[in-house]
Tab-separated table of C-alpha atoms and ligand atoms in Angstrom:
chain	number	residue	atom	x	y	z
A	1	MET	CA	3.758	-2.698	-16.193
A	2	ALA	CA	5.547	0.207	-14.636
A	3	PHE	CA	7.772	-0.527	-11.651
A	4	GLU	CA	8.070	-4.176	-12.576
A	5	GLY	CA	11.761	-4.484	-11.789
A	6	LEU	CA	11.475	-2.570	-8.562
A	7	SER	CA	8.449	-4.553	-7.485
A	8	SER	CA	9.932	-7.943	-8.117
A	9	ARG	CA	13.204	-7.103	-6.420
A	10	LEU	CA	11.557	-5.664	-3.348
A	11	GLN	CA	9.144	-8.541	-3.173
A	12	GLY	CA	12.036	-10.970	-3.462
A	13	ALA	CA	13.793	-9.321	-0.546
A	14	VAL	CA	10.638	-9.402	1.509
A	15	LYS	CA	9.950	-13.015	0.700
A	16	ARG	CA	13.353	-14.147	1.798
A	17	LEU	CA	12.872	-12.374	5.076
A	18	GLY	CA	9.318	-13.571	5.421
A	19	ARG	CA	10.289	-17.197	5.723
A	20	LYS	CA	12.260	-16.569	8.867
A	21	GLY	CA	10.685	-16.703	12.282
A	22	LYS	CA	13.463	-14.545	13.580
A	23	ILE	CA	15.791	-12.217	11.745
A	24	THR	CA	19.272	-11.210	12.655
A	25	GLU	CA	21.059	-7.946	12.151
A	26	ALA	CA	22.792	-9.587	9.208
A	27	ASP	CA	19.408	-10.418	7.655
A	28	LEU	CA	18.374	-6.828	8.048
A	29	LYS	CA	21.575	-5.642	6.449
A	30	GLU	CA	21.057	-7.967	3.512
A	31	MET	CA	17.474	-6.787	3.140
A	32	MET	CA	18.603	-3.157	3.111
A	33	ARG	CA	21.193	-3.976	0.488
A	34	GLU	CA	18.480	-5.457	-1.695
A	35	VAL	CA	16.222	-2.457	-1.169
A	36	ARG	CA	19.068	-0.143	-2.114
A	37	LEU	CA	19.825	-2.070	-5.291
A	38	ALA	CA	16.160	-2.277	-6.189
A	39	LEU	CA	15.740	1.484	-5.964
A	40	LEU	CA	18.939	2.267	-7.832
A	41	GLU	CA	18.008	-0.122	-10.614
A	42	ALA	CA	14.637	1.577	-10.849
A	43	ASP	CA	16.526	4.788	-11.582
A	44	VAL	CA	15.651	6.439	-8.329
A	45	ASN	CA	18.011	9.322	-7.634
A	46	PHE	CA	21.009	8.112	-5.619
A	47	LYS	CA	20.644	10.823	-2.974
A	48	VAL	CA	17.048	9.790	-2.462
A	49	VAL	CA	18.070	6.148	-2.215
A	50	LYS	CA	20.736	6.848	0.355
A	51	GLU	CA	18.397	8.824	2.546
A	52	PHE	CA	15.630	6.266	2.164
A	53	VAL	CA	17.738	3.274	3.141
A	54	LYS	CA	19.157	5.151	6.081
A	55	LYS	CA	15.705	6.001	7.368
A	56	VAL	CA	14.307	2.510	6.975
A	57	ASN	CA	17.346	1.004	8.642
A	58	GLU	CA	17.197	3.392	11.576
A	59	ARG	CA	13.546	2.730	12.082
A	60	ALA	CA	13.943	-1.024	11.832
A	61	LEU	CA	16.696	-1.009	14.420
A	62	GLY	CA	14.814	1.469	16.576
A	63	ALA	CA	11.687	-0.654	16.468
A	64	ASN	CA	13.790	-3.565	17.578
A	65	VAL	CA	12.421	-5.783	14.868
A	66	ILE	CA	15.059	-8.337	15.639
A	67	GLU	CA	13.490	-8.897	19.024
A	68	ALA	CA	9.970	-8.537	17.735
A	69	LEU	CA	7.301	-11.157	17.374
A	70	SER	CA	6.991	-10.592	13.652
A	71	PRO	CA	10.205	-9.054	12.401
A	72	ALA	CA	9.685	-9.540	8.684
A	73	GLN	CA	6.248	-8.068	8.841
A	74	GLN	CA	7.489	-5.030	10.672
A	75	VAL	CA	10.271	-4.400	8.188
A	76	VAL	CA	7.792	-4.585	5.334
A	77	ASP	CA	5.563	-2.222	7.203
A	78	ILE	CA	8.387	0.266	7.634
A	79	VAL	CA	9.461	0.046	3.989
A	80	ASN	CA	5.891	0.614	2.908
A	81	GLU	CA	5.458	3.601	5.175
A	82	GLU	CA	8.726	5.173	4.092
A	83	LEU	CA	7.904	4.647	0.425
A	84	THR	CA	4.626	6.422	1.055
A	85	ILE	CA	6.369	9.291	2.811
A	86	LEU	CA	8.907	9.464	-0.020
A	87	MET	CA	6.121	10.044	-2.512
A	88	GLY	CA	4.439	12.680	-0.409
A	89	THR	CA	2.263	10.866	2.154
A	90	GLU	CA	-1.023	12.578	1.259
A	91	GLN	CA	-2.893	13.084	-1.970
A	92	VAL	CA	-2.551	16.806	-2.766
A	93	PRO	CA	-5.678	17.983	-4.532
A	94	PHE	CA	-5.874	20.289	-7.510
A	95	GLN	CA	-6.302	23.909	-6.372
A	96	PHE	CA	-8.981	26.198	-7.729
A	97	SER	CA	-8.743	29.959	-7.688
A	98	VAL	CA	-11.138	31.671	-5.305
A	99	LYS	CA	-11.855	34.127	-8.061
A	100	PRO	CA	-12.610	32.395	-11.366
A	101	PRO	CA	-11.289	31.557	-13.786
A	102	THR	CA	-8.706	29.166	-12.423
A	103	VAL	CA	-5.685	29.383	-14.718
A	104	VAL	CA	-3.433	26.353	-15.262
A	105	MET	CA	-0.113	26.275	-17.094
A	106	MET	CA	1.028	22.930	-18.452
A	107	VAL	CA	4.813	22.886	-18.774
A	108	GLY	CA	7.507	20.331	-19.525
A	109	LEU	CA	9.989	18.950	-22.006
A	110	GLN	CA	9.207	17.902	-25.557
A	111	GLY	CA	6.957	14.891	-25.863
A	112	ALA	CA	6.340	14.587	-22.121
A	113	GLY	CA	2.595	14.597	-22.661
A	114	LYS	CA	1.637	18.240	-22.046
A	115	THR	CA	-0.929	18.610	-24.811
A	116	THR	CA	-2.555	15.288	-24.025
A	117	THR	CA	-2.621	16.162	-20.330
A	118	VAL	CA	-4.325	19.494	-21.071
A	119	GLY	CA	-7.174	17.450	-22.537
A	120	LYS	CA	-7.145	14.838	-19.777
A	121	LEU	CA	-7.175	17.402	-17.006
A	122	ALA	CA	-9.973	19.415	-18.642
A	123	ASN	CA	-11.956	16.222	-19.013
A	124	TYR	CA	-11.312	15.220	-15.407
A	125	LEU	CA	-12.180	18.573	-13.877
A	126	LYS	CA	-15.320	18.848	-15.975
A	127	LYS	CA	-16.450	15.393	-14.922
A	128	HIS	CA	-15.574	15.616	-11.234
A	129	HIS	CA	-15.860	19.339	-10.518
A	130	HIS	CA	-18.333	20.500	-13.168
A	131	LYS	CA	-15.857	22.986	-14.590
A	132	ARG	CA	-16.280	24.754	-17.928
A	133	PRO	CA	-12.759	24.651	-19.432
A	134	LEU	CA	-11.201	26.749	-22.152
A	135	LEU	CA	-8.155	25.097	-23.739
A	136	VAL	CA	-5.437	27.463	-24.930
A	137	ALA	CA	-3.113	26.718	-27.843
A	138	GLY	CA	0.070	28.293	-26.519
A	139	ASP	CA	2.522	26.169	-28.494
A	140	ILE	CA	3.172	28.159	-31.660
A	141	TYR	CA	6.423	26.472	-32.570
A	142	ARG	CA	5.652	22.882	-33.438
A	143	PRO	CA	3.678	22.993	-36.697
A	144	ALA	CA	0.955	20.506	-35.766
A	145	ALA	CA	0.594	21.549	-32.134
A	146	ILE	CA	-2.431	23.795	-32.628
A	147	GLU	CA	-4.261	21.219	-34.706
A	148	GLN	CA	-3.499	18.559	-32.109
A	149	LEU	CA	-5.152	20.608	-29.372
A	150	LYS	CA	-8.125	21.429	-31.605
A	151	THR	CA	-8.665	17.736	-32.226
A	152	ILE	CA	-8.640	17.116	-28.483
A	153	GLY	CA	-11.090	20.016	-27.984
A	154	ASN	CA	-13.378	18.474	-30.586
A	155	GLN	CA	-13.261	15.087	-28.910
A	156	LEU	CA	-14.190	16.602	-25.568
A	157	ASP	CA	-16.613	19.090	-27.040
A	158	MET	CA	-14.702	21.983	-25.456
A	159	PRO	CA	-13.653	25.312	-26.975
A	160	VAL	CA	-10.012	25.810	-27.945
A	161	PHE	CA	-8.589	29.322	-27.911
A	162	SER	CA	-6.069	29.901	-30.681
A	163	LEU	CA	-4.660	32.981	-32.383
A	164	GLY	CA	-2.556	31.059	-34.846
A	165	ASP	CA	1.226	31.138	-34.712
A	166	THR	CA	2.024	34.793	-35.301
A	167	LEU	CA	1.323	36.340	-31.917
A	168	SER	CA	3.547	35.554	-28.938
A	169	PRO	CA	2.400	32.859	-26.502
A	170	VAL	CA	2.304	35.493	-23.787
A	171	ASP	CA	-0.233	37.573	-25.717
A	172	ILE	CA	-2.262	34.505	-26.592
A	173	ALA	CA	-2.426	33.427	-22.983
A	174	LYS	CA	-3.412	36.895	-21.788
A	175	GLN	CA	-6.182	37.220	-24.353
A	176	ALA	CA	-7.389	33.702	-23.576
A	177	VAL	CA	-8.005	34.606	-19.950
A	178	ASP	CA	-9.986	37.709	-20.993
A	179	LYS	CA	-12.015	35.594	-23.378
A	180	ALA	CA	-12.753	33.043	-20.648
A	181	ILE	CA	-14.069	35.760	-18.349
A	182	LEU	CA	-16.214	37.110	-21.166
A	183	ASP	CA	-17.671	33.683	-21.945
A	184	GLY	CA	-18.148	32.633	-18.340
A	185	ARG	CA	-15.549	29.873	-18.537
A	186	ASP	CA	-14.196	29.108	-15.071
A	187	LEU	CA	-11.112	27.094	-16.047
A	188	VAL	CA	-8.321	28.071	-18.456
A	189	ILE	CA	-5.714	25.446	-19.299
A	190	ILE	CA	-2.724	26.710	-21.248
A	191	ASP	CA	-0.730	24.315	-23.407
A	192	THR	CA	2.869	25.438	-23.816
A	193	ALA	CA	5.693	24.470	-26.142
A	194	GLY	CA	8.217	21.818	-25.277
A	195	ARG	CA	11.960	21.823	-25.789
A	196	LEU	CA	14.410	18.989	-25.978
A	197	HIS	CA	16.331	20.416	-23.048
A	198	VAL	CA	15.786	23.065	-20.467
A	199	ASN	CA	16.968	26.319	-22.061
A	200	GLU	CA	16.888	29.996	-21.303
A	201	GLU	CA	14.558	30.951	-24.146
A	202	LEU	CA	11.924	28.490	-23.001
A	203	MET	CA	12.202	29.403	-19.359
A	204	SER	CA	11.887	33.119	-19.862
A	205	GLU	CA	8.885	32.658	-22.134
A	206	LEU	CA	7.190	30.528	-19.484
A	207	GLU	CA	8.028	33.101	-16.812
A	208	ASN	CA	6.379	35.747	-18.935
A	209	ILE	CA	3.233	33.697	-19.422
A	210	LYS	CA	3.132	33.172	-15.685
A	211	ALA	CA	3.469	36.899	-14.994
A	212	ALA	CA	0.768	37.726	-17.538
A	213	THR	CA	-1.855	35.208	-16.405
A	214	ASN	CA	-1.219	34.617	-12.692
A	215	PRO	CA	-1.911	30.872	-12.783
A	216	THR	CA	-3.187	29.019	-9.724
A	217	GLU	CA	-1.540	25.813	-10.885
A	218	ILE	CA	1.690	25.352	-12.818
A	219	LEU	CA	1.885	21.651	-13.523
A	220	LEU	CA	5.124	20.094	-14.667
A	221	VAL	CA	4.494	17.137	-16.937
A	222	VAL	CA	7.126	14.424	-16.628
A	223	ASP	CA	7.380	11.270	-18.675
A	224	ALA	CA	7.785	8.329	-16.282
A	225	MET	CA	10.332	6.837	-18.643
A	226	THR	CA	12.731	9.715	-18.039
A	227	GLY	CA	15.273	8.218	-15.719
A	228	GLN	CA	17.755	10.078	-13.569
A	229	ASP	CA	17.388	13.216	-15.675
A	230	ALA	CA	13.796	13.729	-14.524
A	231	VAL	CA	15.084	15.054	-11.253
A	232	ASN	CA	17.316	17.687	-12.869
A	233	VAL	CA	14.545	18.745	-15.216
A	234	ALA	CA	12.080	19.061	-12.358
A	235	GLN	CA	14.547	21.066	-10.339
A	236	ALA	CA	15.242	23.448	-13.246
A	237	PHE	CA	11.547	24.096	-13.894
A	238	ASN	CA	10.859	24.518	-10.212
A	239	ASP	CA	13.710	26.984	-9.716
A	240	ARG	CA	12.391	29.277	-12.427
A	241	LEU	CA	8.651	28.830	-12.213
A	242	ASP	CA	7.976	27.675	-8.674
A	243	ILE	CA	5.715	24.915	-9.985
A	244	THR	CA	2.703	23.851	-7.911
A	245	GLY	CA	2.709	20.194	-8.806
A	246	VAL	CA	3.775	17.390	-11.083
A	247	VAL	CA	1.940	15.102	-13.470
A	248	ILE	CA	3.723	11.823	-14.189
A	249	THR	CA	2.648	10.454	-17.565
A	250	LYS	CA	3.009	7.081	-19.275
A	251	LEU	CA	2.876	5.064	-16.068
A	252	ASP	CA	1.024	2.494	-18.143
A	253	GLY	CA	4.264	1.849	-20.003
A	254	ASP	CA	7.142	-0.421	-19.222
A	255	THR	CA	8.966	2.062	-17.051
A	256	ARG	CA	11.311	1.671	-14.180
A	257	GLY	CA	9.478	4.454	-12.420
A	258	GLY	CA	12.372	6.113	-10.657
A	259	ALA	CA	11.113	9.577	-11.541
A	260	ALA	CA	7.917	9.097	-9.589
A	261	LEU	CA	9.953	8.132	-6.555
A	262	SER	CA	12.522	10.912	-6.678
A	263	ILE	CA	10.747	14.076	-7.756
A	264	ARG	CA	8.762	14.778	-4.647
A	265	GLN	CA	11.769	14.337	-2.418
A	266	ILE	CA	14.063	16.531	-4.520
A	267	THR	CA	11.677	19.363	-5.409
A	268	GLY	CA	9.327	19.205	-2.455
A	269	LYS	CA	6.468	19.573	-4.944
A	270	PRO	CA	3.623	17.080	-4.922
A	271	ILE	CA	2.742	14.669	-7.686
A	272	LYS	CA	-0.884	15.572	-8.277
A	273	PHE	CA	-1.903	13.320	-11.146
A	274	THR	CA	-0.684	10.367	-13.132
A	275	GLY	CA	-1.337	9.551	-16.768
A	276	GLN	CA	-1.953	5.894	-17.460
A	277	GLY	CA	-2.672	5.755	-21.163
A	278	GLU	CA	-3.234	7.762	-24.307
A	279	LYS	CA	-6.985	8.158	-23.947
A	280	LEU	CA	-8.420	11.339	-22.542
A	281	ASP	CA	-9.833	9.668	-19.471
A	282	ASN	CA	-6.566	7.933	-18.538
A	283	ILE	CA	-5.777	10.323	-15.701
A	284	GLU	CA	-5.917	9.711	-11.972
A	285	PRO	CA	-5.140	11.712	-8.851
A	286	PHE	CA	-1.916	10.451	-7.320
A	287	TYR	CA	-2.157	8.592	-3.998
A	288	PRO	CA	1.275	7.944	-2.440
A	289	GLU	CA	-0.038	5.132	-0.267
A	290	ARG	CA	-1.626	3.243	-3.121
A	291	MET	CA	1.470	3.628	-5.238
A	292	ALA	CA	3.682	2.298	-2.436
A	293	SER	CA	1.458	-0.751	-2.021
A	294	ARG	CA	1.471	-1.278	-5.735
A	295	ILE	CA	5.250	-1.130	-5.861
A	296	LEU	CA	5.556	-3.551	-2.989
A	297	GLY	CA	2.916	-5.675	-4.656
A	298	MET	CA	1.318	-6.037	-1.302
A	299	GLY	CA	-2.072	-4.520	-1.572
A	300	ASP	CA	-3.568	-7.613	-0.056
A	301	MET	CA	-0.970	-8.018	2.580
A	302	MET	CA	-1.287	-4.407	3.665
A	303	THR	CA	-5.010	-4.861	4.035
A	304	LEU	CA	-4.331	-7.858	6.165
A	305	ILE	CA	-1.879	-6.060	8.381
A	306	GLU	CA	-4.288	-3.192	8.819
A	307	ARG	CA	-7.064	-5.543	9.712
A	308	ALA	CA	-4.916	-7.415	12.175
A	309	LYS	CA	-3.822	-4.178	13.761
A	310	GLN	CA	-7.370	-3.031	14.217
A	311	GLU	CA	-8.635	-6.265	15.595
A	312	PHE	CA	-5.874	-7.187	17.879
A	313	ASP	CA	-4.786	-5.672	21.101
A	314	GLU	CA	-1.034	-6.099	21.231
A	315	LYS	CA	-1.023	-6.345	24.974
A	316	GLU	CA	-3.439	-9.228	24.828
A	317	ALA	CA	-1.060	-10.937	22.468
A	318	GLU	CA	1.820	-10.516	24.851
A	319	LYS	CA	-0.281	-11.854	27.668
A	320	MET	CA	-1.235	-14.867	25.620
A	321	ALA	CA	2.359	-15.618	24.722
A	322	ALA	CA	3.360	-15.384	28.370
A	323	LYS	CA	0.581	-17.761	29.319
A	324	ILE	CA	1.795	-20.302	26.847
A	325	ARG	CA	5.292	-19.977	28.224
A	326	GLU	CA	4.113	-20.366	31.784
A	327	ASN	CA	1.720	-23.132	30.835
A	328	THR	CA	-1.278	-21.264	32.246
A	329	PHE	CA	-3.093	-20.999	28.940
A	330	ASN	CA	-6.666	-21.948	29.768
A	331	PHE	CA	-10.067	-22.335	28.149
A	332	ASN	CA	-10.865	-18.641	28.526
A	333	ASP	CA	-7.795	-17.778	26.525
A	334	PHE	CA	-8.729	-20.372	24.006
A	335	ILE	CA	-12.159	-18.824	23.533
A	336	ALA	CA	-10.665	-15.357	23.326
A	337	GLN	CA	-8.413	-16.538	20.508
A	338	MET	CA	-11.312	-18.136	18.744
A	339	ASP	CA	-13.372	-14.961	18.942
A	340	GLN	CA	-10.416	-12.992	17.748
A	341	MET	CA	-10.324	-15.148	14.702
A	342	ALA	CA	-13.989	-14.878	14.036
A	343	ASN	CA	-13.590	-11.099	13.911
A	344	MET	CA	-11.041	-11.375	11.174
A	345	GLY	CA	-13.043	-13.328	8.676
A	346	PRO	CA	-12.559	-16.861	7.411
A	347	LEU	CA	-9.171	-18.265	8.266
A	348	GLU	CA	-8.618	-19.710	4.830
A	349	ASP	CA	-9.031	-16.250	3.317
A	350	LEU	CA	-6.584	-14.740	5.712
A	351	LEU	CA	-3.993	-17.373	5.007
A	352	LYS	CA	-4.287	-16.819	1.299
A	353	MET	CA	-3.400	-13.183	1.755
A	354	ILE	CA	-0.030	-13.861	3.331
A	355	PRO	CA	2.715	-14.136	0.727
A	356	GLY	CA	4.775	-17.228	1.296
A	357	ILE	CA	2.022	-18.944	3.222
A	358	SER	CA	-0.283	-19.252	0.283
A	359	ASN	CA	2.203	-21.510	-1.477
A	360	MET	CA	3.236	-23.572	1.528
A	361	PRO	CA	2.799	-27.254	0.704
A	362	GLY	CA	-0.468	-28.649	1.961
A	363	ILE	CA	-1.834	-25.321	3.064
A	364	ASP	CA	-4.709	-25.482	0.623
A	365	LYS	CA	-5.856	-28.647	2.311
A	366	VAL	CA	-6.243	-26.928	5.626
A	367	LYS	CA	-9.921	-26.528	6.196
A	368	VAL	CA	-11.295	-24.993	9.297
A	369	ASP	CA	-14.753	-26.279	9.894
A	370	PRO	CA	-16.838	-23.611	11.624
A	371	LYS	CA	-18.987	-26.408	13.025
A	372	ASP	CA	-15.998	-27.892	14.819
A	373	MET	CA	-15.298	-24.509	16.265
A	374	ALA	CA	-18.885	-24.087	17.357
A	375	HIS	CA	-18.842	-27.462	19.115
A	376	MET	CA	-15.641	-26.636	20.918
A	377	LYS	CA	-17.056	-23.344	21.985
A	378	ALA	CA	-20.292	-24.917	23.221
A	379	ILE	CA	-18.336	-27.316	25.374
A	380	ILE	CA	-16.188	-24.577	26.846
A	381	LEU	CA	-19.184	-22.376	27.537
A	382	SER	CA	-20.768	-25.188	29.558
A	383	MET	CA	-17.846	-25.168	31.956
A	384	THR	CA	-17.904	-23.174	35.167
A	385	PRO	CA	-15.552	-20.173	35.345
A	386	ALA	CA	-13.305	-22.140	37.677
A	387	GLU	CA	-13.101	-25.031	35.235
A	388	ARG	CA	-12.246	-22.723	32.376
A	389	GLU	CA	-9.496	-21.172	34.444
A	390	ASN	CA	-8.108	-24.483	35.501
A	391	PRO	CA	-8.577	-27.366	33.061
A	392	ASP	CA	-7.134	-29.768	35.649
A	393	LEU	CA	-10.393	-29.583	37.616
A	394	LEU	CA	-12.261	-31.498	34.933
A	395	SER	CA	-13.141	-34.772	36.639
A	396	GLN	CA	-15.350	-37.409	35.036
A	397	SER	CA	-18.460	-36.212	36.861
A	398	ARG	CA	-17.825	-32.641	35.768
A	399	ARG	CA	-17.322	-33.804	32.206
A	400	LYS	CA	-20.664	-35.602	32.259
A	401	ARG	CA	-22.346	-32.416	33.396
A	402	ILE	CA	-20.586	-30.430	30.655
A	403	ALA	CA	-21.625	-32.935	27.998
A	404	LYS	CA	-25.235	-32.581	29.032
A	405	GLY	CA	-25.013	-28.814	29.153
A	406	SER	CA	-23.434	-28.512	25.734
A	407	GLY	CA	-25.515	-31.125	23.957
A	408	GLN	CA	-22.413	-33.127	23.073
A	409	THR	CA	-21.566	-36.690	23.961
A	410	LEU	CA	-19.208	-37.441	26.816
A	411	MET	CA	-16.827	-38.857	24.278
A	412	GLN	CA	-16.771	-35.617	22.347
A	413	VAL	CA	-16.117	-33.688	25.542
A	414	ASN	CA	-13.298	-36.017	26.530
A	415	ARG	CA	-11.732	-35.789	23.144
A	416	MET	CA	-11.879	-32.031	23.081
A	417	ILE	CA	-10.303	-31.712	26.527
A	418	LYS	CA	-7.626	-34.188	25.634
A	419	GLN	CA	-6.809	-32.294	22.451
A	420	PHE	CA	-6.700	-29.081	24.352
A	421	ASN	CA	-4.301	-30.477	26.931
A	422	GLU	CA	-2.057	-31.989	24.311
A	423	SER	CA	-1.862	-28.845	22.279
A	424	ARG	CA	-1.235	-26.831	25.366
A	425	LYS	CA	1.670	-29.047	26.262
A	426	MET	CA	2.998	-28.913	22.760
A	427	MET	CA	2.751	-25.149	22.579
A	428	ASN	CA	4.517	-24.848	25.865
A	429	GLN	CA	7.345	-27.050	24.705
A	430	MET	CA	7.678	-25.195	21.458
A	431	SER	CA	7.751	-21.875	23.224
A	432	LYS	CA	10.628	-23.077	25.348
A	433	GLY	CA	12.542	-24.840	22.636
A	434	ASN	CA	14.131	-23.563	19.463
A	435	MET	CA	10.910	-23.644	17.555
A	436	SER	CA	10.458	-19.949	17.779
A	437	GLY	CA	7.442	-20.360	15.547
A	438	LEU	CA	4.715	-21.098	17.924
A	439	GLU	CA	4.982	-18.404	20.464
A	440	ASN	CA	4.937	-16.124	17.482
A	441	LEU	CA	1.989	-17.953	16.157
A	442	MET	CA	-0.014	-17.244	19.220
A	443	GLY	CA	1.298	-13.705	19.330
A	444	THR	CA	0.177	-10.773	17.241
A	445	GLY	CA	-2.720	-10.658	14.834
A	446	ILE	CA	-1.502	-12.590	11.845
A	447	LYS	CA	0.310	-14.900	14.061
A	448	GLY	CA	-2.801	-15.317	16.061
A	449	LYS	CA	-4.364	-16.702	12.913
A	450	LEU	CA	-1.469	-18.969	12.300
A	451	GLY	CA	-1.560	-19.935	15.912
A	452	LYS	CA	-5.069	-21.118	15.456
A	453	LEU	CA	-4.034	-23.012	12.428
A	454	ALA	CA	-1.142	-24.652	14.212
A	455	MET	CA	-3.412	-25.551	17.073
A	456	LYS	CA	-5.954	-26.967	14.735
A	457	GLN	CA	-3.371	-29.110	12.999
A	458	MET	CA	-2.072	-30.297	16.326
A	459	MET	CA	-5.561	-31.175	17.368
A	460	LYS	CA	-6.101	-33.164	14.223
A	461	LYS	CA	-2.925	-35.105	14.872
A	462	ALA	CA	-3.931	-35.649	18.458
A	463	SER	CA	-7.341	-36.906	17.500
A	464	LYS	CA	-5.912	-39.297	14.932
A	465	LYS	CA	-3.633	-40.662	17.600
A	466	ALA	CA	-6.558	-41.005	19.959
A	467	LYS	CA	-8.531	-42.918	17.349
A	468	LYS	CA	-5.641	-45.273	16.698
A	469	LYS	CA	-5.312	-45.987	20.379
A	470	LYS	CA	-8.965	-46.832	20.668
A	471	ARG	CA	-8.663	-49.418	17.940
B	501	GTP	N1	0.902	5.470	-23.093
B	501	GTP	C1	0.769	6.761	-22.819
B	501	GTP	N2	1.025	7.671	-23.762
B	501	GTP	C2	0.892	8.973	-23.465
B	501	GTP	C3	0.477	9.391	-22.161
B	501	GTP	N3	0.433	10.748	-22.174
B	501	GTP	C4	0.806	11.123	-23.409
B	501	GTP	N4	1.079	10.073	-24.209
B	501	GTP	C5	1.542	10.048	-25.609
B	501	GTP	O1	2.783	10.681	-25.691
B	501	GTP	C6	2.928	11.346	-26.913
B	501	GTP	C7	3.286	12.813	-26.698
B	501	GTP	O2	2.218	13.460	-26.046
B	501	GTP	P1	1.927	15.015	-26.191
B	501	GTP	O3	0.770	15.310	-25.328
B	501	GTP	O4	1.860	15.406	-27.615
B	501	GTP	O5	3.258	15.580	-25.548
B	501	GTP	P2	3.734	17.088	-25.477
B	501	GTP	O6	4.450	17.264	-24.191
B	501	GTP	O7	2.597	17.987	-25.710
B	501	GTP	O8	4.754	17.133	-26.669
B	501	GTP	P3	5.324	18.446	-27.424
B	501	GTP	O9	4.164	19.336	-27.646
B	501	GTP	O10	5.945	17.947	-28.697
B	501	GTP	O11	6.351	19.028	-26.514
B	501	GTP	C8	1.603	11.194	-27.625
B	501	GTP	O12	1.696	10.142	-28.541
B	501	GTP	C9	0.649	10.819	-26.524
B	501	GTP	O13	-0.422	10.037	-26.991
B	501	GTP	C10	0.227	8.395	-21.173
B	501	GTP	O14	-0.111	8.650	-20.006
B	501	GTP	N5	0.388	7.096	-21.552
B	502	MG	MG1	2.336	19.518	-27.065
């Protein structure tokens, strides 16, 4: 798969960071070193790498991730966002001419995938935009080029405009546009010849085709396998032709993918499509965000972060953490946390989405019984507001009343209150001590989930203890 090296290195760096409850400036430095190496190894242009690392580092320090409740998470978030920005932030759609036909020039070096992409793009725009394409055989130099395009036209059941190999490509292109207008074709895609290297002859021919046909899109086709050189090639084509976009082909291959990461930054021109195979429907619009997630291998984790962000009010989290510290965490807070969790879907699912957690020993045995939760909630809801605020008010007579009100036995009520008090004490101690974990756990979204989990485990322990005592 493309980006494999980059992905595994970045994920490795993230994982190492992810195990820490707190990170230091040294951790951050080490992480940035890894990110830098990962990008360089993936053949990302060194200027791009330098700029990228600088930006991520500045943001991480600026966001004070070292002080933050979830430093690792925030660093990952920043890397993901910057990767997205690096690749262009938004999907840039294919442009159509206001006045048909829309003319497209496909340009690029030899073997990049121009001819194939002519077919793919025609196929795509017919399918998704109901266009009526005319394919133009503008490569008169490579002997089999015309036949290759005709075969593609046959496969797609689309007309191919060819005048053989005696007229100049400029004339062919010009006549093709006239023919399209005559036949009511609203899309003209011109295949052009490739060269091994950028050279003057090629560039001036392409300039002439551009002048003769006034294309709306000039798409540079770049093979994803091209390493560092991709950037120079893109720059050369852009300088002469002022390209409108880039198509990265062969992303299905075993490529390091550096080209995809550098070109936007260096040329300022968007990647519009990617080719992911030899078949004529292996083309997709390029989405920077999706590509970044794919590179980080964190599609799931990003979803989780997004969900947590939506569901959780950061201020509430702060408040909760403070309450634990000050030992004023009460039943209302407890219920609020429970509801919070319910909004986020089953806890087990959430845990599975967090890299590093999913393979923690024993984690798969953690089962959160919704019935348990419901019982706890019923008991709490049978308390008066004052009792919920202040668990110390709960005398035996009050507990009897609560048991009745909640349909639970007195024993169940006692046990629940005891568990609550014990966990509260434990959380308070942890928040004061070196176990930075718990305050975090009760903090922001994801941690809120973990907080629940920790609480649950503590409660289990407490109840086992209670049982032992009784015997
Ligand atoms: N795996 C894979 N192969 C591709 C992709 N795009 C093109 N190819 C293959 O790459 C080879 C070259 O593709 P062409 O479309 O002929 O490239 P070209 O730029 O027109 O080449 P010239 O006309 O010689 O300059 C062909 O074997 C294609 O099947 C892709 O996205 N994935
Ligand atoms: Mg070709």
